[in-house]
């Protein structure tokens, strides 16, 4: 069996996709992945080798994301008077012209309610089954289906209104 | 069951054969429903592609540093003088006959050219199933099977392929375009690849001893470079 660290690293692409879909930008996504990996390393003794390491990681990431979101909600926004920002900062890694559609889609996903965003990230982006998503999010399978249905409906409308062809 | 949930289950392949057949018949009869399903399938593909677009974005420097540290910590061997009866001693004994310079690198003379070396224990000594070699979020194993030297793909360039004389294995030297000072060496072990060495210039958070790429050169020195035709043949075979 591959060592624990190798197992974590082999899931890096899936973790980044999950984080990217949740946070809506690559910088925050990599920060979230970093937090998740550090927590996973600290909690390595709690990992039961019988369970899927990816499920375990995604549960950690989900909790980290929720913690982060709640912490941000409690923290007032401060403005740096030396470097005032008048609008949302662009994603520094965004390419100028070739992935405009992708960014619009990710932005639309980031406006979904948190519970729907997670289902989209797990099922549609990372290809998990309903059962797997239900296990990771600790909700019934029927809840996954209904959240996904609502998310699809909202995203279809949002993207159509922005002229992103699907 | 609402039509929305039925559609969801259809899209997820969650219908049993009878339900699937009944739904397929309904789709043929109901043009609006068929259009709706096609639109949702297109939407799913769009969402998936958007989520996967981060695959082409290099890791943030902080995450890259953590990943590199994990690569090193996950190894059984660090670049330090081996102690008696240590794993390092065993590794030196194992690799010494194949690459004397490598043994030197693991020996007491490491101060002259110390590098951060990641020899994945699981890769060499573990069970036959190995994880892919991942670096900077890129599957190096996959690229090593498919990409010719000199061609950049996903921020990785292979600079040469070599044949190991003792076991007919193939090794490939690669660089991350974003970190041109670093080199890596992957070698075949059966159907898999294993990361044999990775070097990093001093100043990073994980290679305080400093390095240059001499160690990679030392690894490949006793090997035979593959010609372009040989490399093409190897890639064609592995790509099957």
Tab-separated table of C-alpha atoms in Angstrom:
chain	number	residue	atom	x	y	z
A	1	UNK	CA	0.000	0.000	0.000
A	2	UNK	CA	1.393	3.431	-0.915
A	3	UNK	CA	2.505	5.475	2.054
A	4	UNK	CA	0.101	7.983	3.530
A	5	UNK	CA	1.821	11.059	2.102
A	6	UNK	CA	1.829	9.592	-1.393
A	7	UNK	CA	-1.864	8.841	-1.076
A	8	UNK	CA	-2.557	12.450	-0.129
A	9	UNK	CA	-0.475	13.839	-2.960
A	10	UNK	CA	-2.039	11.562	-5.530
A	11	UNK	CA	-5.390	13.243	-4.793
A	12	UNK	CA	-4.054	16.749	-5.329
A	13	UNK	CA	-5.831	17.393	-8.665
A	14	UNK	CA	-9.196	16.305	-7.254
A	15	UNK	CA	-8.657	18.418	-4.152
A	16	UNK	CA	-7.823	21.481	-6.219
A	17	UNK	CA	-10.916	21.040	-8.392
A	18	UNK	CA	-13.106	20.660	-5.327
A	19	UNK	CA	-11.547	23.709	-3.688
A	20	UNK	CA	-11.697	25.760	-6.877
A	21	UNK	CA	-15.376	25.037	-7.326
A	22	UNK	CA	-16.091	25.931	-3.711
A	23	UNK	CA	-14.038	29.128	-3.523
A	24	UNK	CA	-14.394	30.439	-7.049
A	25	UNK	CA	-10.766	31.425	-7.564
A	26	UNK	CA	-7.458	29.652	-7.801
A	27	UNK	CA	-5.688	31.582	-5.039
A	28	UNK	CA	-8.279	30.774	-2.403
A	29	UNK	CA	-8.501	27.245	-3.771
A	30	UNK	CA	-4.806	26.587	-3.245
A	31	UNK	CA	-5.001	28.154	0.219
A	32	UNK	CA	-7.840	25.792	1.067
A	33	UNK	CA	-5.954	22.794	-0.307
A	34	UNK	CA	-2.947	23.785	1.775
A	35	UNK	CA	-5.060	24.030	4.932
A	36	UNK	CA	-6.622	20.686	4.136
A	37	UNK	CA	-3.292	18.945	3.566
A	38	UNK	CA	-1.841	20.381	6.765
A	39	UNK	CA	-4.876	19.207	8.731
A	40	UNK	CA	-4.710	15.799	7.092
A	41	UNK	CA	-1.055	15.446	8.060
A	42	UNK	CA	-1.824	16.453	11.635
A	43	UNK	CA	-4.724	14.015	11.769
A	44	UNK	CA	-2.961	11.172	10.024
A	45	UNK	CA	-3.260	8.952	13.082
A	46	UNK	CA	-7.039	9.248	12.813
A	47	UNK	CA	-7.110	7.965	9.258
A	48	UNK	CA	-8.592	4.531	9.049
A	49	UNK	CA	-6.779	2.777	6.232
A	50	UNK	CA	-9.977	1.020	5.231
A	51	UNK	CA	-11.739	4.198	4.197
A	52	UNK	CA	-11.241	6.051	0.942
A	53	UNK	CA	-8.555	8.660	1.462
A	54	UNK	CA	-10.255	10.982	-0.997
A	55	UNK	CA	-13.532	10.885	0.942
A	56	UNK	CA	-11.611	11.554	4.120
A	57	UNK	CA	-9.782	14.489	2.538
A	58	UNK	CA	-12.961	15.972	1.109
A	59	UNK	CA	-14.644	15.804	4.502
A	60	UNK	CA	-11.701	17.700	5.976
A	61	UNK	CA	-11.845	20.229	3.157
A	62	UNK	CA	-15.583	20.667	3.499
A	63	UNK	CA	-15.233	21.389	7.214
A	64	UNK	CA	-12.287	23.710	6.613
A	65	UNK	CA	-14.262	25.603	3.999
A	66	UNK	CA	-17.248	25.978	6.315
A	67	UNK	CA	-14.990	27.165	9.137
A	68	UNK	CA	-13.331	29.635	6.815
A	69	UNK	CA	-16.629	30.955	5.491
A	70	UNK	CA	-17.995	31.433	8.991
A	71	UNK	CA	-14.834	33.141	10.159
A	72	UNK	CA	-14.971	35.520	7.204
A	73	UNK	CA	-18.607	36.289	7.947
A	74	UNK	CA	-17.653	37.300	11.493
A	75	UNK	CA	-14.713	39.430	10.377
A	76	UNK	CA	-15.479	42.920	9.077
A	77	UNK	CA	-13.818	43.918	5.860
A	78	UNK	CA	-10.951	46.325	6.378
A	79	UNK	CA	-9.827	48.637	3.619
A	80	UNK	CA	-6.141	49.244	3.123
A	81	UNK	CA	-6.003	53.004	2.755
A	82	UNK	CA	-2.651	52.814	1.024
A	83	UNK	CA	-3.997	50.421	-1.564
A	84	UNK	CA	-7.736	50.952	-1.795
A	85	UNK	CA	-9.568	48.414	-3.870
A	86	UNK	CA	-12.674	49.573	-5.579
A	87	UNK	CA	-13.780	46.336	-7.119
A	88	UNK	CA	-13.303	42.632	-6.743
A	89	UNK	CA	-9.703	41.704	-7.360
A	90	UNK	CA	-9.131	39.646	-10.452
A	91	UNK	CA	-7.829	36.155	-10.111
A	92	UNK	CA	-4.073	36.646	-10.607
A	93	UNK	CA	-3.728	33.343	-12.361
A	94	UNK	CA	-6.570	33.998	-14.776
A	95	UNK	CA	-5.514	34.007	-18.371
A	96	UNK	CA	-6.536	37.115	-20.276
A	97	UNK	CA	-8.637	35.723	-23.028
A	98	UNK	CA	-8.793	31.982	-23.462
A	99	UNK	CA	-10.940	30.895	-20.550
A	100	UNK	CA	-13.490	33.618	-20.155
A	101	UNK	CA	-16.277	31.036	-20.346
A	102	UNK	CA	-14.757	28.929	-17.582
A	103	UNK	CA	-14.405	31.906	-15.276
A	104	UNK	CA	-18.022	32.902	-15.848
A	105	UNK	CA	-19.099	29.392	-15.021
A	106	UNK	CA	-17.003	29.237	-11.851
A	107	UNK	CA	-18.341	32.646	-10.819
A	108	UNK	CA	-21.881	31.403	-11.326
A	109	UNK	CA	-21.162	28.334	-9.206
A	110	UNK	CA	-19.646	30.471	-6.461
A	111	UNK	CA	-22.953	32.323	-6.173
A	112	UNK	CA	-24.870	29.166	-5.392
A	113	UNK	CA	-25.793	28.434	-1.791
A	114	UNK	CA	-22.992	26.577	-0.056
A	115	UNK	CA	-24.812	23.249	0.125
A	116	UNK	CA	-25.580	23.254	-3.604
A	117	UNK	CA	-22.047	24.322	-4.462
A	118	UNK	CA	-20.623	21.337	-2.651
A	119	UNK	CA	-22.860	18.922	-4.496
A	120	UNK	CA	-21.913	20.467	-7.833
A	121	UNK	CA	-18.242	20.242	-6.899
A	122	UNK	CA	-18.471	16.611	-5.878
A	123	UNK	CA	-20.860	15.139	-8.426
A	124	UNK	CA	-20.534	17.248	-11.540
A	125	UNK	CA	-16.942	18.416	-11.348
A	126	UNK	CA	-15.220	15.539	-9.595
A	127	UNK	CA	-17.500	12.791	-10.862
A	128	UNK	CA	-18.553	11.282	-7.535
A	129	UNK	CA	-21.696	9.191	-7.411
A	130	UNK	CA	-24.693	10.319	-5.418
A	131	UNK	CA	-23.851	7.737	-2.779
A	132	UNK	CA	-20.279	8.975	-2.450
A	133	UNK	CA	-21.389	12.600	-2.256
A	134	UNK	CA	-23.975	11.653	0.362
A	135	UNK	CA	-21.268	9.958	2.411
A	136	UNK	CA	-18.879	12.891	2.168
A	137	UNK	CA	-21.534	15.467	3.030
A	138	UNK	CA	-23.286	13.235	5.573
A	139	UNK	CA	-26.737	13.745	4.047
A	140	UNK	CA	-29.217	11.320	2.458
A	141	UNK	CA	-28.885	10.485	-1.215
A	142	UNK	CA	-32.259	12.103	-1.917
A	143	UNK	CA	-30.918	15.378	-0.561
A	144	UNK	CA	-28.020	15.202	-2.995
A	145	UNK	CA	-30.436	14.737	-5.893
A	146	UNK	CA	-32.692	17.602	-4.890
A	147	UNK	CA	-29.761	19.950	-4.266
A	148	UNK	CA	-28.282	19.037	-7.612
A	149	UNK	CA	-31.561	19.601	-9.375
A	150	UNK	CA	-31.916	23.057	-7.841
A	151	UNK	CA	-28.292	23.891	-8.578
A	152	UNK	CA	-28.616	22.877	-12.219
A	153	UNK	CA	-31.746	24.968	-12.573
A	154	UNK	CA	-30.069	28.051	-11.103
A	155	UNK	CA	-26.868	27.603	-13.053
A	156	UNK	CA	-28.703	27.080	-16.321
A	157	UNK	CA	-30.555	30.343	-15.840
A	158	UNK	CA	-27.494	32.258	-14.611
A	159	UNK	CA	-25.283	31.131	-17.461
A	160	UNK	CA	-27.940	31.723	-20.100
A	161	UNK	CA	-28.407	35.261	-18.827
A	162	UNK	CA	-24.653	35.846	-19.179
A	163	UNK	CA	-24.641	34.489	-22.682
A	164	UNK	CA	-22.463	31.515	-21.830
A	165	UNK	CA	-23.510	28.805	-24.169
A	166	UNK	CA	-23.945	25.419	-22.605
B	1	UNK	CA	-41.326	10.720	-8.206
B	2	UNK	CA	-41.062	14.226	-9.680
B	3	UNK	CA	-39.828	14.602	-13.231
B	4	UNK	CA	-36.841	16.590	-11.971
B	5	UNK	CA	-35.700	13.758	-9.730
B	6	UNK	CA	-36.332	11.260	-12.523
B	7	UNK	CA	-34.145	13.337	-14.835
B	8	UNK	CA	-31.484	13.586	-12.134
B	9	UNK	CA	-31.421	9.838	-11.727
B	10	UNK	CA	-31.287	9.357	-15.495
B	11	UNK	CA	-28.329	11.716	-15.808
B	12	UNK	CA	-26.554	9.935	-12.979
B	13	UNK	CA	-27.182	6.502	-14.499
B	14	UNK	CA	-29.146	5.655	-11.380
B	15	UNK	CA	-32.232	4.167	-13.066
B	16	UNK	CA	-32.717	0.420	-13.082
B	17	UNK	CA	-33.112	-1.231	-16.514
B	18	UNK	CA	-36.904	-1.054	-16.507
B	19	UNK	CA	-36.950	2.573	-15.402
B	20	UNK	CA	-34.261	3.415	-17.929
B	21	UNK	CA	-36.192	1.822	-20.762
B	22	UNK	CA	-39.398	3.595	-19.778
B	23	UNK	CA	-37.584	6.912	-19.572
B	24	UNK	CA	-35.894	6.396	-22.937
B	25	UNK	CA	-39.293	5.763	-24.531
B	26	UNK	CA	-40.627	8.889	-22.867
B	27	UNK	CA	-37.718	10.895	-24.202
B	28	UNK	CA	-38.476	9.800	-27.754
B	29	UNK	CA	-42.077	10.847	-27.370
B	30	UNK	CA	-41.523	14.123	-25.566
B	31	UNK	CA	-39.398	16.569	-27.550
B	32	UNK	CA	-39.403	19.145	-24.744
B	33	UNK	CA	-38.160	16.628	-22.241
B	34	UNK	CA	-35.495	15.453	-24.658
B	35	UNK	CA	-34.339	19.038	-25.201
B	36	UNK	CA	-34.236	19.564	-21.437
B	37	UNK	CA	-32.099	16.472	-20.920
B	38	UNK	CA	-29.721	17.447	-23.709
B	39	UNK	CA	-29.386	20.941	-22.240
B	40	UNK	CA	-28.617	19.509	-18.817
B	41	UNK	CA	-26.016	17.163	-20.253
B	42	UNK	CA	-24.387	20.116	-21.997
B	43	UNK	CA	-24.526	22.093	-18.754
B	44	UNK	CA	-22.867	19.244	-16.875
B	45	UNK	CA	-20.063	19.140	-19.435
B	46	UNK	CA	-19.583	22.894	-19.142
B	47	UNK	CA	-19.431	22.759	-15.349
B	48	UNK	CA	-17.010	19.875	-15.412
B	49	UNK	CA	-14.712	21.635	-17.885
B	50	UNK	CA	-14.772	24.815	-15.793
B	51	UNK	CA	-13.893	22.921	-12.622
B	52	UNK	CA	-11.060	21.126	-14.379
B	53	UNK	CA	-9.613	24.360	-15.770
B	54	UNK	CA	-7.562	24.728	-12.580
B	55	UNK	CA	-5.549	21.709	-13.726
B	56	UNK	CA	-3.641	24.039	-16.056
B	57	UNK	CA	-2.917	26.613	-13.342
B	58	UNK	CA	0.423	26.210	-11.523
B	59	UNK	CA	0.225	25.663	-7.788
B	60	UNK	CA	0.575	28.728	-5.599
B	61	UNK	CA	4.130	29.087	-4.262
B	62	UNK	CA	2.985	28.238	-0.743
B	63	UNK	CA	1.154	25.119	-1.803
B	64	UNK	CA	4.032	24.122	-4.078
B	65	UNK	CA	6.438	24.403	-1.155
B	66	UNK	CA	4.200	22.241	1.015
B	67	UNK	CA	3.807	19.651	-1.728
B	68	UNK	CA	7.541	19.519	-2.291
B	69	UNK	CA	8.141	19.129	1.430
B	70	UNK	CA	5.654	16.291	1.489
B	71	UNK	CA	7.425	14.634	-1.408
B	72	UNK	CA	10.628	14.745	0.553
B	73	UNK	CA	9.151	13.773	3.901
B	74	UNK	CA	7.308	10.917	2.266
B	75	UNK	CA	10.564	9.430	1.149
B	76	UNK	CA	12.587	6.963	3.139
B	77	UNK	CA	15.827	8.709	2.373
B	78	UNK	CA	16.947	12.256	2.900
B	79	UNK	CA	20.079	13.779	1.487
B	80	UNK	CA	22.326	13.308	4.466
B	81	UNK	CA	25.277	11.137	5.276
B	82	UNK	CA	24.037	7.628	5.944
B	83	UNK	CA	24.441	6.157	9.385
B	84	UNK	CA	25.520	2.610	9.999
B	85	UNK	CA	22.595	0.235	9.585
B	86	UNK	CA	20.394	3.087	8.390
B	87	UNK	CA	18.078	2.943	5.427
B	88	UNK	CA	20.519	5.260	3.697
B	89	UNK	CA	23.283	2.716	4.040
B	90	UNK	CA	21.059	0.090	2.533
B	91	UNK	CA	20.086	2.391	-0.319
B	92	UNK	CA	23.705	3.191	-1.026
B	93	UNK	CA	24.525	-0.473	-1.122
B	94	UNK	CA	21.598	-1.087	-3.427
B	95	UNK	CA	22.325	1.695	-5.851
B	96	UNK	CA	26.058	1.792	-5.552
B	97	UNK	CA	26.857	-0.806	-8.171
B	98	UNK	CA	24.385	0.800	-10.547
B	99	UNK	CA	25.510	4.347	-10.038
B	100	UNK	CA	28.655	4.925	-8.024
B	101	UNK	CA	28.127	8.656	-8.139
B	102	UNK	CA	24.785	8.249	-6.487
B	103	UNK	CA	26.295	6.249	-3.694
B	104	UNK	CA	28.756	9.063	-3.302
B	105	UNK	CA	25.885	11.483	-3.100
B	106	UNK	CA	24.451	9.539	-0.205
B	107	UNK	CA	27.787	9.133	1.451
B	108	UNK	CA	29.856	11.237	3.702
B	109	UNK	CA	30.983	13.390	0.801
B	110	UNK	CA	27.458	14.758	0.497
B	111	UNK	CA	28.628	18.091	1.809
B	112	UNK	CA	30.274	18.723	-1.526
B	113	UNK	CA	27.113	18.366	-3.536
B	114	UNK	CA	24.181	17.886	-1.280
B	115	UNK	CA	20.786	17.789	-2.798
B	116	UNK	CA	17.304	17.193	-1.696
B	117	UNK	CA	16.690	13.737	-2.959
B	118	UNK	CA	13.385	12.044	-2.902
B	119	UNK	CA	13.653	8.338	-3.335
B	120	UNK	CA	10.205	7.013	-2.842
B	121	UNK	CA	10.509	3.926	-0.741
B	122	UNK	CA	7.165	2.597	-1.841
B	123	UNK	CA	8.282	2.996	-5.423
B	124	UNK	CA	11.372	0.836	-5.098
B	125	UNK	CA	10.683	-1.509	-2.258
B	126	UNK	CA	6.949	-1.553	-1.852
B	127	UNK	CA	4.138	-3.515	-3.406
B	128	UNK	CA	3.604	-3.524	-7.176
B	129	UNK	CA	0.809	-0.960	-7.141
B	130	UNK	CA	2.238	2.539	-7.018
B	131	UNK	CA	0.575	5.921	-7.027
B	132	UNK	CA	1.322	8.087	-10.028
B	133	UNK	CA	4.240	10.450	-9.666
B	134	UNK	CA	2.594	13.802	-9.057
B	135	UNK	CA	4.444	17.092	-8.964
B	136	UNK	CA	2.960	20.566	-9.032
B	137	UNK	CA	-0.395	18.970	-9.593
B	138	UNK	CA	0.812	17.315	-12.756
B	139	UNK	CA	0.802	13.592	-13.374
B	140	UNK	CA	4.423	13.077	-14.366
B	141	UNK	CA	3.875	9.339	-14.878
B	142	UNK	CA	1.311	9.949	-17.560
B	143	UNK	CA	3.438	12.519	-19.344
B	144	UNK	CA	6.480	10.234	-19.153
B	145	UNK	CA	4.493	7.650	-21.069
B	146	UNK	CA	3.299	10.050	-23.721
B	147	UNK	CA	5.476	13.100	-24.263
B	148	UNK	CA	8.642	13.217	-26.336
B	149	UNK	CA	11.728	14.997	-25.051
B	150	UNK	CA	11.829	18.689	-25.808
B	151	UNK	CA	8.063	19.036	-25.920
B	152	UNK	CA	6.416	21.038	-23.171
B	153	UNK	CA	3.123	19.809	-21.805
B	154	UNK	CA	1.365	20.940	-18.615
B	155	UNK	CA	4.449	22.914	-17.621
B	156	UNK	CA	6.760	19.923	-17.821
B	157	UNK	CA	9.578	19.317	-20.285
B	158	UNK	CA	11.523	16.090	-20.573
B	159	UNK	CA	15.129	16.682	-21.479
B	160	UNK	CA	16.221	13.150	-22.178
B	161	UNK	CA	15.520	9.437	-21.960
B	162	UNK	CA	18.000	6.800	-20.864
B	163	UNK	CA	18.182	3.038	-20.707
B	164	UNK	CA	19.337	1.385	-17.506
B	165	UNK	CA	21.749	-1.346	-18.434
B	166	UNK	CA	21.082	-3.721	-15.576
B	167	UNK	CA	17.343	-4.227	-15.884
B	168	UNK	CA	16.305	-2.697	-19.226
B	169	UNK	CA	14.382	-0.009	-17.383
B	170	UNK	CA	13.933	3.446	-18.851
B	171	UNK	CA	14.611	6.685	-17.004
B	172	UNK	CA	13.542	10.148	-18.040
B	173	UNK	CA	14.855	13.489	-16.841
B	174	UNK	CA	12.310	16.268	-16.530
B	175	UNK	CA	12.024	19.890	-15.520
B	176	UNK	CA	9.122	21.977	-14.312
B	177	UNK	CA	9.001	25.038	-16.542
B	178	UNK	CA	7.999	27.187	-13.588
B	179	UNK	CA	11.065	26.002	-11.659
B	180	UNK	CA	13.806	25.645	-14.262
B	181	UNK	CA	16.456	25.310	-11.581
B	182	UNK	CA	14.996	21.983	-10.528
B	183	UNK	CA	15.286	18.638	-12.232
B	184	UNK	CA	13.665	15.320	-11.583
B	185	UNK	CA	14.346	11.774	-12.642
B	186	UNK	CA	11.656	9.152	-13.040
B	187	UNK	CA	12.358	5.543	-13.873
B	188	UNK	CA	10.156	2.680	-14.889
B	189	UNK	CA	9.491	-0.101	-12.467
B	190	UNK	CA	7.428	-2.555	-14.436
B	191	UNK	CA	4.338	-0.789	-15.716
B	192	UNK	CA	4.736	2.088	-13.279
B	193	UNK	CA	7.013	5.039	-12.864
B	194	UNK	CA	8.775	5.969	-9.702
B	195	UNK	CA	10.412	9.251	-8.756
B	196	UNK	CA	14.058	8.466	-8.162
B	197	UNK	CA	15.478	11.897	-7.551
B	198	UNK	CA	14.450	15.491	-7.435
B	199	UNK	CA	16.839	18.376	-6.980
B	200	UNK	CA	16.189	21.890	-5.889
B	201	UNK	CA	18.243	25.018	-5.751
B	202	UNK	CA	19.072	26.416	-2.289
B	203	UNK	CA	16.811	29.024	-0.816
B	204	UNK	CA	13.651	26.994	-0.931
B	205	UNK	CA	12.008	26.036	2.298
B	206	UNK	CA	12.836	22.398	1.882
B	207	UNK	CA	16.370	22.200	0.584
B	208	UNK	CA	18.462	24.099	3.101
B	209	UNK	CA	21.571	22.226	2.099
B	210	UNK	CA	21.501	23.633	-1.381
B	211	UNK	CA	21.964	21.732	-4.563
B	212	UNK	CA	22.790	21.670	-8.156
B	213	UNK	CA	21.838	19.119	-10.718
B	214	UNK	CA	25.012	17.082	-10.501
B	215	UNK	CA	23.184	14.265	-8.811
B	216	UNK	CA	20.794	13.794	-11.697
B	217	UNK	CA	23.786	13.770	-14.011
B	218	UNK	CA	25.400	11.195	-11.775
B	219	UNK	CA	22.337	9.007	-11.980
B	220	UNK	CA	22.209	9.009	-15.740
B	221	UNK	CA	25.960	8.898	-16.361
B	222	UNK	CA	26.119	5.091	-16.426
B	223	UNK	CA	22.960	4.844	-18.533
B	224	UNK	CA	22.670	4.799	-22.294
B	225	UNK	CA	20.868	7.739	-23.900
B	226	UNK	CA	17.970	6.725	-26.113
B	227	UNK	CA	17.967	7.908	-29.694
B	228	UNK	CA	14.958	9.800	-30.964
B	229	UNK	CA	13.714	6.688	-32.728
B	230	UNK	CA	14.165	4.583	-29.601
B	231	UNK	CA	12.302	7.110	-27.512
B	232	UNK	CA	9.493	7.289	-30.085
B	233	UNK	CA	9.245	3.525	-30.028
B	234	UNK	CA	9.157	3.466	-26.227
B	235	UNK	CA	6.397	6.091	-26.103
B	236	UNK	CA	4.391	4.290	-28.755
B	237	UNK	CA	4.644	1.083	-26.766
B	238	UNK	CA	3.755	2.673	-23.420
B	239	UNK	CA	0.925	4.639	-24.956
B	240	UNK	CA	-0.860	1.514	-26.097
